[in-house]
Coordinates of N, CA, C and O in Angstrom, one line a residue:
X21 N 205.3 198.1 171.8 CA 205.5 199.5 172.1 C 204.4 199.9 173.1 O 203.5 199.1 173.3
X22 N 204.5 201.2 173.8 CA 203.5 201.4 174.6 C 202.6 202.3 174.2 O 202.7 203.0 173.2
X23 N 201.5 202.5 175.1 CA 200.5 203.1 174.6 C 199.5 203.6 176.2 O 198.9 203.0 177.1
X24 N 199.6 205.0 175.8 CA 198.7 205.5 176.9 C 197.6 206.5 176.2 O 197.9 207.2 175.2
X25 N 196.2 206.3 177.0 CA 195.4 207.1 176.0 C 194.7 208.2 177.0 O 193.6 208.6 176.9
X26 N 195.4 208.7 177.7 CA 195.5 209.9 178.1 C 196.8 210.7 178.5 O 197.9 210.3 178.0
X27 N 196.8 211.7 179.2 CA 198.3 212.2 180.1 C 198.7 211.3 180.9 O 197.8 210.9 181.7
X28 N 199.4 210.9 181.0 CA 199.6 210.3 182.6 C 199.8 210.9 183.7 O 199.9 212.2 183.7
X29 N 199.9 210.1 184.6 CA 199.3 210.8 186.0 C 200.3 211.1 186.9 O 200.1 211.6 188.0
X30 N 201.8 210.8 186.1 CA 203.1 211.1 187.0 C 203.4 212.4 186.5 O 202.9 212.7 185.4
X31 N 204.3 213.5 187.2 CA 204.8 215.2 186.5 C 206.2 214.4 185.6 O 207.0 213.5 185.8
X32 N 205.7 215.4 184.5 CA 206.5 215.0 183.3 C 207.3 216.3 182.4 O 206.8 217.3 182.0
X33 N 208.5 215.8 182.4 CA 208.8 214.8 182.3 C 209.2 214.0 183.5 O 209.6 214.8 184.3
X34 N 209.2 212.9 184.0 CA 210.1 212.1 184.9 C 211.5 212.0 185.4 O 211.8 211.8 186.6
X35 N 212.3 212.0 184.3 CA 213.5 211.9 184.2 C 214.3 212.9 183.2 O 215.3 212.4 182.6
X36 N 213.8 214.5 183.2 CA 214.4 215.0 182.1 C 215.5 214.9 181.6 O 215.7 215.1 180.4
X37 N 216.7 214.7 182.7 CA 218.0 214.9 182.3 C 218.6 213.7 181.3 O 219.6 213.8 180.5
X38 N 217.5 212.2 181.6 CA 218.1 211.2 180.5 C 217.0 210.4 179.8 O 217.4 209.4 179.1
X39 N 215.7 210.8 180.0 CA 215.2 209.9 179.2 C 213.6 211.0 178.0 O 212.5 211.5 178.3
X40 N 214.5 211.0 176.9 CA 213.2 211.7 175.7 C 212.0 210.7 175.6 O 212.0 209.6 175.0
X41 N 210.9 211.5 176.3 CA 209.9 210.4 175.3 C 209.3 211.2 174.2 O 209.3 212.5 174.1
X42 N 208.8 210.0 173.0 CA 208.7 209.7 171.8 C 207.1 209.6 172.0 O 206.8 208.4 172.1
X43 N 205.9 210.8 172.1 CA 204.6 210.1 172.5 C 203.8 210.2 171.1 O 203.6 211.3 170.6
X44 N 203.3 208.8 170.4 CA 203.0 208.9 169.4 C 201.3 208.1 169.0 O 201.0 206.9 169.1
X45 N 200.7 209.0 168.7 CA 199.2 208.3 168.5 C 199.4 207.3 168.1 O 200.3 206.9 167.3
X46 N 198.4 206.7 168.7 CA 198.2 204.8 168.4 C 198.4 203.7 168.9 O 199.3 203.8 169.6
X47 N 198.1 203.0 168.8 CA 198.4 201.7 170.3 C 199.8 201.9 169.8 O 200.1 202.4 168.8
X48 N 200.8 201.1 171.3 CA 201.7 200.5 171.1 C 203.1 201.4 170.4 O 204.2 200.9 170.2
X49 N 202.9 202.8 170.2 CA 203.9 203.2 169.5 C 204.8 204.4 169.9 O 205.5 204.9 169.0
X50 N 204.8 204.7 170.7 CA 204.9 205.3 172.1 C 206.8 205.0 172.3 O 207.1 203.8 172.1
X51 N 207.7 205.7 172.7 CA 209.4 204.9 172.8 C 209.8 206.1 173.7 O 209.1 207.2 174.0
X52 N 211.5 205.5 174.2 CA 212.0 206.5 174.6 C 213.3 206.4 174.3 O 213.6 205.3 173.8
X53 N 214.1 207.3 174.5 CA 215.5 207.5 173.7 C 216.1 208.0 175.1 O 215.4 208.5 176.0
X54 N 217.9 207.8 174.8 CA 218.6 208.2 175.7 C 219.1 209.6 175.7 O 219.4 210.1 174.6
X55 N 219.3 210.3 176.8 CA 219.7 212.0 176.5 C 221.0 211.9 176.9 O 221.6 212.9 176.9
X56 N 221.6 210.5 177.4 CA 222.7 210.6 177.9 C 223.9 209.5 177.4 O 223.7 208.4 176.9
X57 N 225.2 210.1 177.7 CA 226.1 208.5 177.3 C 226.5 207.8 178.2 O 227.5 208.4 178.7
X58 N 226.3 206.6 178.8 CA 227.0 206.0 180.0 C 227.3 204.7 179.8 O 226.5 204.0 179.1
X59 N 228.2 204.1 180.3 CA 229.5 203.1 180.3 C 228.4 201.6 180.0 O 227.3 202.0 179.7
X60 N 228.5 200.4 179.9 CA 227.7 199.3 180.1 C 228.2 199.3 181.2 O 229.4 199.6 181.5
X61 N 226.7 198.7 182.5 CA 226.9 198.4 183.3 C 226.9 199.6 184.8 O 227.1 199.4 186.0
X62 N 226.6 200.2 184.4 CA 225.8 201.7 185.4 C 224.8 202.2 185.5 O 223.9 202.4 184.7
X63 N 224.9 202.4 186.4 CA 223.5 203.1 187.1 C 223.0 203.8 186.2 O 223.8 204.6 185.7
X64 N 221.4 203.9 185.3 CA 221.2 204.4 184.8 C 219.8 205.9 185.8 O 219.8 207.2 185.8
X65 N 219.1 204.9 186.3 CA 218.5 205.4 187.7 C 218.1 204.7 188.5 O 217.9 203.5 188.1
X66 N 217.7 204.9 189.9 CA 217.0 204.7 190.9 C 215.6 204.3 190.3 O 215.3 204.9 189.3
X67 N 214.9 203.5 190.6 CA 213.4 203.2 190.4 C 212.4 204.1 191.8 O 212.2 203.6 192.9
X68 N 212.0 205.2 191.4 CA 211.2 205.6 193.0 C 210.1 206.0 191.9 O 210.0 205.8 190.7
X69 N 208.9 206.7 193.1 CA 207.8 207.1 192.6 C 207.0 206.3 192.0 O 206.0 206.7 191.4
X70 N 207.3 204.6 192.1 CA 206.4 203.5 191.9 C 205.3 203.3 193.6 O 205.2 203.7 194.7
X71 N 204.6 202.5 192.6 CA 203.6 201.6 193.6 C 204.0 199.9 193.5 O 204.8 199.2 192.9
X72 N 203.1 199.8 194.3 CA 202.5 198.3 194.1 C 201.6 198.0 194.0 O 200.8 198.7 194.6
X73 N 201.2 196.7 193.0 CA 199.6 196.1 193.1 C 199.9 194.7 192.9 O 200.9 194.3 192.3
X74 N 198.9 194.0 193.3 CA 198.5 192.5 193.3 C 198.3 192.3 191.6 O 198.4 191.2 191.0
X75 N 198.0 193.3 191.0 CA 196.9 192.8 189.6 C 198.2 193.2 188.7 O 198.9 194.2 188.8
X76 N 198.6 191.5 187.6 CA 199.5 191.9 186.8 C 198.9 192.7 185.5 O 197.7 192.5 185.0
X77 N 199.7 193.4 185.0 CA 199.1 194.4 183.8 C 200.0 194.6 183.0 O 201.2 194.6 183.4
X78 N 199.6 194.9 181.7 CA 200.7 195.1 180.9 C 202.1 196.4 180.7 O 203.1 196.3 180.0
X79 N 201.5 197.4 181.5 CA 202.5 198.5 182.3 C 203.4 198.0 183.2 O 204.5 198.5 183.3
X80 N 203.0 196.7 183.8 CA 203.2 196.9 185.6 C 205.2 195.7 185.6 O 205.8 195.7 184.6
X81 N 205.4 195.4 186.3 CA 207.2 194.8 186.1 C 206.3 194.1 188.0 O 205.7 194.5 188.9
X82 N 206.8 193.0 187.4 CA 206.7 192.0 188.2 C 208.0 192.0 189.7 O 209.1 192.2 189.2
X83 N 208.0 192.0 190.8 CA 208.6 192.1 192.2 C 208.8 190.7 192.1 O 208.4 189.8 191.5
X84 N 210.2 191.2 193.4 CA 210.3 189.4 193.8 C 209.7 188.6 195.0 O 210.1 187.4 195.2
X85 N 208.4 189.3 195.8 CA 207.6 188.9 196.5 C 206.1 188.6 195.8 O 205.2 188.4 196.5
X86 N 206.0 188.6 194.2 CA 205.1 188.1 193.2 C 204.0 189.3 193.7 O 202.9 188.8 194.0
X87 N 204.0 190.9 193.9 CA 203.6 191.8 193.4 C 204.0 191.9 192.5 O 204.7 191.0 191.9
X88 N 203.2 193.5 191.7 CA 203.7 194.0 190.2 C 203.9 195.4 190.9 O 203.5 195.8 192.0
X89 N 204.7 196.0 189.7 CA 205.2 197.6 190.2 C 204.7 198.3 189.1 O 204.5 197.7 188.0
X90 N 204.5 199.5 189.4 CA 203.8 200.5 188.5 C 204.5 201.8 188.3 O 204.2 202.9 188.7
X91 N 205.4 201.7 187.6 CA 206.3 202.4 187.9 C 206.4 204.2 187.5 O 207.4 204.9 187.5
X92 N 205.3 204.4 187.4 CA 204.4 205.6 187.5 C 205.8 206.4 187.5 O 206.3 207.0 188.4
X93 N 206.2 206.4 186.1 CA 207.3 207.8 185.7 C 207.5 207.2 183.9 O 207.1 206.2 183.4
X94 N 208.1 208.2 183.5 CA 208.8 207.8 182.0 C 209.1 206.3 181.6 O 208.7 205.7 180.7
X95 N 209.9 205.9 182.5 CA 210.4 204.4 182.4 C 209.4 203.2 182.0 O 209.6 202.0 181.8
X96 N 208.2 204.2 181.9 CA 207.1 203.3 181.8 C 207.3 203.2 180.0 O 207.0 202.1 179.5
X97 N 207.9 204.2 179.3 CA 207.7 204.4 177.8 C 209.1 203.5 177.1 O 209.5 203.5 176.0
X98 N 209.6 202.6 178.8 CA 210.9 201.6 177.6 C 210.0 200.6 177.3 O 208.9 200.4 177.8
X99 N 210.4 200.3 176.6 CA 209.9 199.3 175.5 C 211.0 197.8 175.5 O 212.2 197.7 175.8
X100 N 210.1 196.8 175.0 CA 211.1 195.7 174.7 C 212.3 195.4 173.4 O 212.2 195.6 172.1
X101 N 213.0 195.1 174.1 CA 214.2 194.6 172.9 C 214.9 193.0 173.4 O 215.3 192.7 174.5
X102 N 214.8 192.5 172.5 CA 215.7 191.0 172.9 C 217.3 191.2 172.8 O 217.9 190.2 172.8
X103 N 218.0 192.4 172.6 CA 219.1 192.6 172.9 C 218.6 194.2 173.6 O 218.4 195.1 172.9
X104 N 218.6 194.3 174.5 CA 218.2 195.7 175.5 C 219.6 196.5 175.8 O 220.8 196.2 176.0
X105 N 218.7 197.5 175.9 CA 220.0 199.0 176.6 C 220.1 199.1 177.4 O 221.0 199.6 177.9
X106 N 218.8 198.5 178.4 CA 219.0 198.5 180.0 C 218.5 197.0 180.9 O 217.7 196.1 180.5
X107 N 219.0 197.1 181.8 CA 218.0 196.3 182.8 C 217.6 196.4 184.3 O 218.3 196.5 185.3
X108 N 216.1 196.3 184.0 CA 215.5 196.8 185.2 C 215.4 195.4 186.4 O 214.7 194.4 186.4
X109 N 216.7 196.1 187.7 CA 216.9 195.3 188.8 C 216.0 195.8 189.5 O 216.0 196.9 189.9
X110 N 214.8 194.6 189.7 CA 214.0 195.2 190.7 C 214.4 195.0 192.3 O 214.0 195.7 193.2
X111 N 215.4 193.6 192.3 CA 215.7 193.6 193.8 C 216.6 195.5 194.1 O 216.5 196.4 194.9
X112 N 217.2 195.3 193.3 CA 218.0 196.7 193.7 C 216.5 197.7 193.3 O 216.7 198.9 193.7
X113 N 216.1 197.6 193.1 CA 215.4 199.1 192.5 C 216.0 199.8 191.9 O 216.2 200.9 192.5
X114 N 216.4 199.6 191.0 CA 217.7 200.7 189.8 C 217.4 199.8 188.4 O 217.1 198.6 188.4
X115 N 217.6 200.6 187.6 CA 218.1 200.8 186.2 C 219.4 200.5 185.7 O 219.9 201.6 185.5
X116 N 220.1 199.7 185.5 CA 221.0 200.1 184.9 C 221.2 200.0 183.5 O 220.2 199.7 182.8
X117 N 222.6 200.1 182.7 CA 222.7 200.0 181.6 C 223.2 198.4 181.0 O 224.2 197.8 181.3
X118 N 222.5 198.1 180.3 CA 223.4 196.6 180.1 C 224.4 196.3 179.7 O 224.9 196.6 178.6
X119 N 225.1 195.4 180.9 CA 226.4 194.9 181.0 C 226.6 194.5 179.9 O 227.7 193.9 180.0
X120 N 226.3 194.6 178.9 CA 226.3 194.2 177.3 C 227.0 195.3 176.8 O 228.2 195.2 176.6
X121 N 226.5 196.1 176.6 CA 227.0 197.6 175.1 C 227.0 198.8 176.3 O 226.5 198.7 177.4
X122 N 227.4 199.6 176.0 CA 227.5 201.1 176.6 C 226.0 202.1 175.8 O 225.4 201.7 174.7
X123 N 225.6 203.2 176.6 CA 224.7 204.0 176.2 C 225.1 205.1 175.7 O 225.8 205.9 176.2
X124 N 224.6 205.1 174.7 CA 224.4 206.4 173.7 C 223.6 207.7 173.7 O 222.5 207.3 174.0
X125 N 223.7 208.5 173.7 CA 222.8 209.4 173.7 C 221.9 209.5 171.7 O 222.5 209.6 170.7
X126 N 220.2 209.4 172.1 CA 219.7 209.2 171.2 C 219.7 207.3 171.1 O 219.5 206.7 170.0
X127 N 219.7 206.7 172.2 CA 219.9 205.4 171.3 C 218.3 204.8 172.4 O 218.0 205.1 173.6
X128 N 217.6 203.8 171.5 CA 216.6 203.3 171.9 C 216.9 202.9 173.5 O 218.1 202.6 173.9
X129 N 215.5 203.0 174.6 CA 215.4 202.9 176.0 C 214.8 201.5 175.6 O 213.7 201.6 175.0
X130 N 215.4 200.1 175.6 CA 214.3 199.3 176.1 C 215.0 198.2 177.0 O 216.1 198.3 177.3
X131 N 214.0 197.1 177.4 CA 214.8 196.3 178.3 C 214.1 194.6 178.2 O 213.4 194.2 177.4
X132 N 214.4 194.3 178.9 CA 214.2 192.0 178.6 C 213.0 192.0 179.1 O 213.0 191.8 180.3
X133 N 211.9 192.4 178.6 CA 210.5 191.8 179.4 C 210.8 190.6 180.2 O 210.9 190.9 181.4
X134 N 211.0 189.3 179.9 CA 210.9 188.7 180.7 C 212.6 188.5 181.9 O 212.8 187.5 182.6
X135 N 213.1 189.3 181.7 CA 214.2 189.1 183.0 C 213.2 189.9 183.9 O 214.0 190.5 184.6
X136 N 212.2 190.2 184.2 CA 211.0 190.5 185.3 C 210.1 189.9 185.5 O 209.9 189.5 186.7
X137 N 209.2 189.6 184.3 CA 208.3 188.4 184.3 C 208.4 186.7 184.2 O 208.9 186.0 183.3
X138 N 207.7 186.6 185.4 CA 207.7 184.9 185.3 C 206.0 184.8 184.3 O 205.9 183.8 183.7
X139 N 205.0 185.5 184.1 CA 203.8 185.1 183.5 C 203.6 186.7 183.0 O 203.9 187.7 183.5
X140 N 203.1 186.4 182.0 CA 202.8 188.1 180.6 C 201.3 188.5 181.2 O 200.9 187.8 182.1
X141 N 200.8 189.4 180.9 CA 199.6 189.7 181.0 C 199.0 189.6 179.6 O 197.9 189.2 179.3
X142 N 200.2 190.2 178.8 CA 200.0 189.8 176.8 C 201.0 189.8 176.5 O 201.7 190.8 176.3
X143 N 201.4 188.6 176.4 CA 201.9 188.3 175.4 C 202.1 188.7 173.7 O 201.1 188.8 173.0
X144 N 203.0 188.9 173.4 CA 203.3 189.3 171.9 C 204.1 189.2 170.8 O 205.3 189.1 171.0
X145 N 203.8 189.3 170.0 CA 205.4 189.2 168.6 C 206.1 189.7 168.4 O 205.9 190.6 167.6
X146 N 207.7 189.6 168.9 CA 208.7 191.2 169.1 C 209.3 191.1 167.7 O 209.6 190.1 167.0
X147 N 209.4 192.4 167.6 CA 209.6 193.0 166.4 C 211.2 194.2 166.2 O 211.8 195.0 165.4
X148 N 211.4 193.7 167.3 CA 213.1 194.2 167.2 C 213.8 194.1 166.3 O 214.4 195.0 165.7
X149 N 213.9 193.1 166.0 CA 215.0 193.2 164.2 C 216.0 192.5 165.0 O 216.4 191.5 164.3
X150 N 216.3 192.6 165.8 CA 217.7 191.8 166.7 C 218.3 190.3 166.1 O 217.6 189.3 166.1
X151 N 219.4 190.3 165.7 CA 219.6 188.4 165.5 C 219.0 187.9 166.4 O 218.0 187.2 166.1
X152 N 219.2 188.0 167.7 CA 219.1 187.2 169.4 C 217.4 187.4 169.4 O 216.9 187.0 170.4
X153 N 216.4 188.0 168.3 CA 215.1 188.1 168.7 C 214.5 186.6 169.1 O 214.5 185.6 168.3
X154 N 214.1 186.7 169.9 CA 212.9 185.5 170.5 C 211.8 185.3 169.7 O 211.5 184.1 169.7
X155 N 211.1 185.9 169.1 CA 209.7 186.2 168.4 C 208.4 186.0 169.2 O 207.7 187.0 169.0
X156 N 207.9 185.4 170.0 CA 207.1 185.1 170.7 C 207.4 185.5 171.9 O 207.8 184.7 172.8
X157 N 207.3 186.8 172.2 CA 208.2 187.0 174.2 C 206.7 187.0 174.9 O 205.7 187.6 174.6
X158 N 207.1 185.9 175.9 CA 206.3 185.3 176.9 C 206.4 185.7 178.3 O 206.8 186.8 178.2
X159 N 206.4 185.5 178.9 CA 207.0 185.1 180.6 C 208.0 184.3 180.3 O 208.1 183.7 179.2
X160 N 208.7 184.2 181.1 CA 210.1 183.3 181.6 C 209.7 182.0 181.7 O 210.4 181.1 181.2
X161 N 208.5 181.7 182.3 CA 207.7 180.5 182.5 C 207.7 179.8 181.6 O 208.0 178.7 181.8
X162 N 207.3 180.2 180.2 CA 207.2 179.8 178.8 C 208.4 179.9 177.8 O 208.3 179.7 176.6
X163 N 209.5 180.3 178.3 CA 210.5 180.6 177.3 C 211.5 179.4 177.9 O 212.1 178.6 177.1
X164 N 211.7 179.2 179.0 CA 212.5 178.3 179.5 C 214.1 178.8 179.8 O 214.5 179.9 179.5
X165 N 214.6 178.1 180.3 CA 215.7 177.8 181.2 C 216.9 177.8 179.7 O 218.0 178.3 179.9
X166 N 216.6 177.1 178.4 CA 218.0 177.0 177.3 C 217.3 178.2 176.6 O 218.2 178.7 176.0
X167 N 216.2 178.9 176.3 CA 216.2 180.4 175.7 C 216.3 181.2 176.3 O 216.1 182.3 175.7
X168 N 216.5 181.4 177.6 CA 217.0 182.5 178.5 C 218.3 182.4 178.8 O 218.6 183.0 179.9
X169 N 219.1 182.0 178.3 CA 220.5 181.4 178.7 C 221.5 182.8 177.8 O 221.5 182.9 176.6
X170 N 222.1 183.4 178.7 CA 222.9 184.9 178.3 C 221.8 185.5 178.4 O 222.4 186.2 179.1
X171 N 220.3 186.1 178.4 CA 220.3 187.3 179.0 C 220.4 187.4 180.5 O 220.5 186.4 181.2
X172 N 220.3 188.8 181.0 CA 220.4 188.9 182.3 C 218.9 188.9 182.8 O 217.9 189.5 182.3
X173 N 218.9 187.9 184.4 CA 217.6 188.1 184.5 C 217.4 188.7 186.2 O 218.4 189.1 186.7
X174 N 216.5 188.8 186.7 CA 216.4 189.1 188.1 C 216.3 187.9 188.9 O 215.6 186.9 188.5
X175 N 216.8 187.9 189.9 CA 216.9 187.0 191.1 C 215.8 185.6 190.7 O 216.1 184.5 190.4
X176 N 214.2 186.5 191.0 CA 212.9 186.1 191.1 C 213.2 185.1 190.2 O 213.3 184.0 190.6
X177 N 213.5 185.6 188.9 CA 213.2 184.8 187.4 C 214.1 183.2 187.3 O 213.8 182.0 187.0
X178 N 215.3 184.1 187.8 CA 216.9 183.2 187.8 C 216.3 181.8 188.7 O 216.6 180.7 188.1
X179 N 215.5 181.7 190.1 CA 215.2 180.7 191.0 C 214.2 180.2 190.5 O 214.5 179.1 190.4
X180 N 212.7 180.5 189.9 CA 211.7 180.0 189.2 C 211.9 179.4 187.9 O 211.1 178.8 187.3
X181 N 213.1 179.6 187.5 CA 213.5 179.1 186.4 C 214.2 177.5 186.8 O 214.0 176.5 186.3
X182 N 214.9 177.8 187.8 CA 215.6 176.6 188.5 C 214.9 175.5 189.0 O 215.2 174.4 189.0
X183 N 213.7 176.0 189.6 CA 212.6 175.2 190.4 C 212.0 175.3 189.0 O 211.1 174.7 189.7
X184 N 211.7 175.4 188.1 CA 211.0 174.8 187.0 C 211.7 173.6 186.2 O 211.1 172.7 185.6
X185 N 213.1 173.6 186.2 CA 214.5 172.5 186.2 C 214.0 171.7 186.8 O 213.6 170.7 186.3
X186 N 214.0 171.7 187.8 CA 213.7 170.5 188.8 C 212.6 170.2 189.1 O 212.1 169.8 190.2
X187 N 211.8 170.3 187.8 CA 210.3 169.5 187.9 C 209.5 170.0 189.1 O 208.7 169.3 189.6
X188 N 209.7 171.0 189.5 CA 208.5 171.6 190.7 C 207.3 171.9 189.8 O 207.5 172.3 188.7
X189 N 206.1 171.7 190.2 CA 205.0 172.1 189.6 C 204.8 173.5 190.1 O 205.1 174.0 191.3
X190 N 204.1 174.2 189.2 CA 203.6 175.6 189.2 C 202.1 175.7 189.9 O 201.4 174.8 189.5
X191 N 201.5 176.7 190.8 CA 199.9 176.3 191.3 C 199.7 177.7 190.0 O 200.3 178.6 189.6
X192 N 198.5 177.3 189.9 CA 197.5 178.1 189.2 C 197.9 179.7 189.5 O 197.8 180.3 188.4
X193 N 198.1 180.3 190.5 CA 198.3 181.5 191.1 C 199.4 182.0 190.6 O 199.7 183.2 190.7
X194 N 200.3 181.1 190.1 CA 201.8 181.6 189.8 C 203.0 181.1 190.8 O 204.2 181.4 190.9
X195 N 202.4 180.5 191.3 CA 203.8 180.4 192.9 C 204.1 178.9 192.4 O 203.5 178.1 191.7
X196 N 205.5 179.0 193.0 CA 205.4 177.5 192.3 C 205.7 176.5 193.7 O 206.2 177.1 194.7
X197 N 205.3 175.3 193.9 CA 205.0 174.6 194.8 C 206.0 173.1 194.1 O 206.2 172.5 193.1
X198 N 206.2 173.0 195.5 CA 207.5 170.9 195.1 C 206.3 170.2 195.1 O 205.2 170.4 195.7
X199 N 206.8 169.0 194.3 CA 206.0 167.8 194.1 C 206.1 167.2 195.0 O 207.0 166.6 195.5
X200 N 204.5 167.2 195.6 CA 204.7 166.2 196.5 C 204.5 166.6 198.0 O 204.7 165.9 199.0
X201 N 204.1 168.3 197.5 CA 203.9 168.9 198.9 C 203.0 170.4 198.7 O 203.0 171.2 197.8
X202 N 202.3 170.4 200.1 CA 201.3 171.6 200.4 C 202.1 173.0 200.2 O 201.5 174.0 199.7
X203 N 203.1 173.1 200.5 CA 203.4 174.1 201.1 C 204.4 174.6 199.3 O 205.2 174.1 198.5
X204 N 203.4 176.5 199.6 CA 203.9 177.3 198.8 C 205.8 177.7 198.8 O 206.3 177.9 199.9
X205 N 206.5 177.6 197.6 CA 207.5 178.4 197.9 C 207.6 179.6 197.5 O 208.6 180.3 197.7

């Protein structure tokens, strides 16, 4: 769950028309619910009023040029689920709803940590309740290619996952590099 220990610094709400946040003392406990009903597989929103930074964090959703995004609105208060309500396309910059189930109004905001992340900043024990729960959600890096198999992931994840198939080594930095040669992919 999330956890901010002040106001945040975006005007709030963010998204009044569809997303309630739930702001509740204490690490981690923090949610958001939907104010709206929409179909699986729609636009839920646009991603704007983000940044970028080099430094991964546990707020931040990983880019497909190995930035992180800061997504400096509400969206910051979804939370994870190993069966999710949405998924965040960062090549598109949008939200949508997952192609999985349709949205409810009142029904939990969360989404696949790792269909964004190829490496966590923390790692942790998901506590979703879900059959499909993972328990240990990692990066993509660590979960592999047969436990990512049916969720949806982003572009980034989908190719690093592939070049991790084919025995490419990873550099320290996160980039992953072919065996057998200098040059970054």
């Amino acid at each position: 769950m999330t956890v901010i220990t002040k106001d945040p610094p975006w005007e709030q709400p963010s998204h009044p028309d569809l997303v309630k946040v739930h702001r509740i003392d204490g690490q981690y406990q923090s949610y958001a619910t939907s104010l709206v009903n929409l179909p699986a597989g729609s636009l839920f929103t646009p991603i704007t009023g983000h940044f970028y930074t080099k430094i991964r964090t546990w707020p931040t959703v990983e880019s497909p040029n190995g930035t992180h995004i800061d997504l400096n609105s509400d969206l910051f208060y979804v939370n994870h689920s190993c069966a999710p309500s949405l998924e965040y396309d960062v090549n598109k910059m949008e939200v949508r709803v997952s192609s999985h189930k349709d949205l409810h109004k009142g029904d939990l905001l969360t989404f696949f940590y790792p269909s964004t992340e190829w490496h966590m900043s923390q790692p942790f024990d998901c506590h979703c309740r879900e059959r499909s729960c993972l328990g240990l959600i990692n990066g993509a890096s660590e979960l592999g290619k047969a436990k990512l198999a049916g969720y949806w992931l982003n572009t980034h994840i989908d190719e690093r996952l592939e070049k991790q198939t084919k025995g490419e080594a990873e550099e320290p930095n996160g980039q992953v590099m072919s065996e057998g040669s200098d040059k970054i992919d």
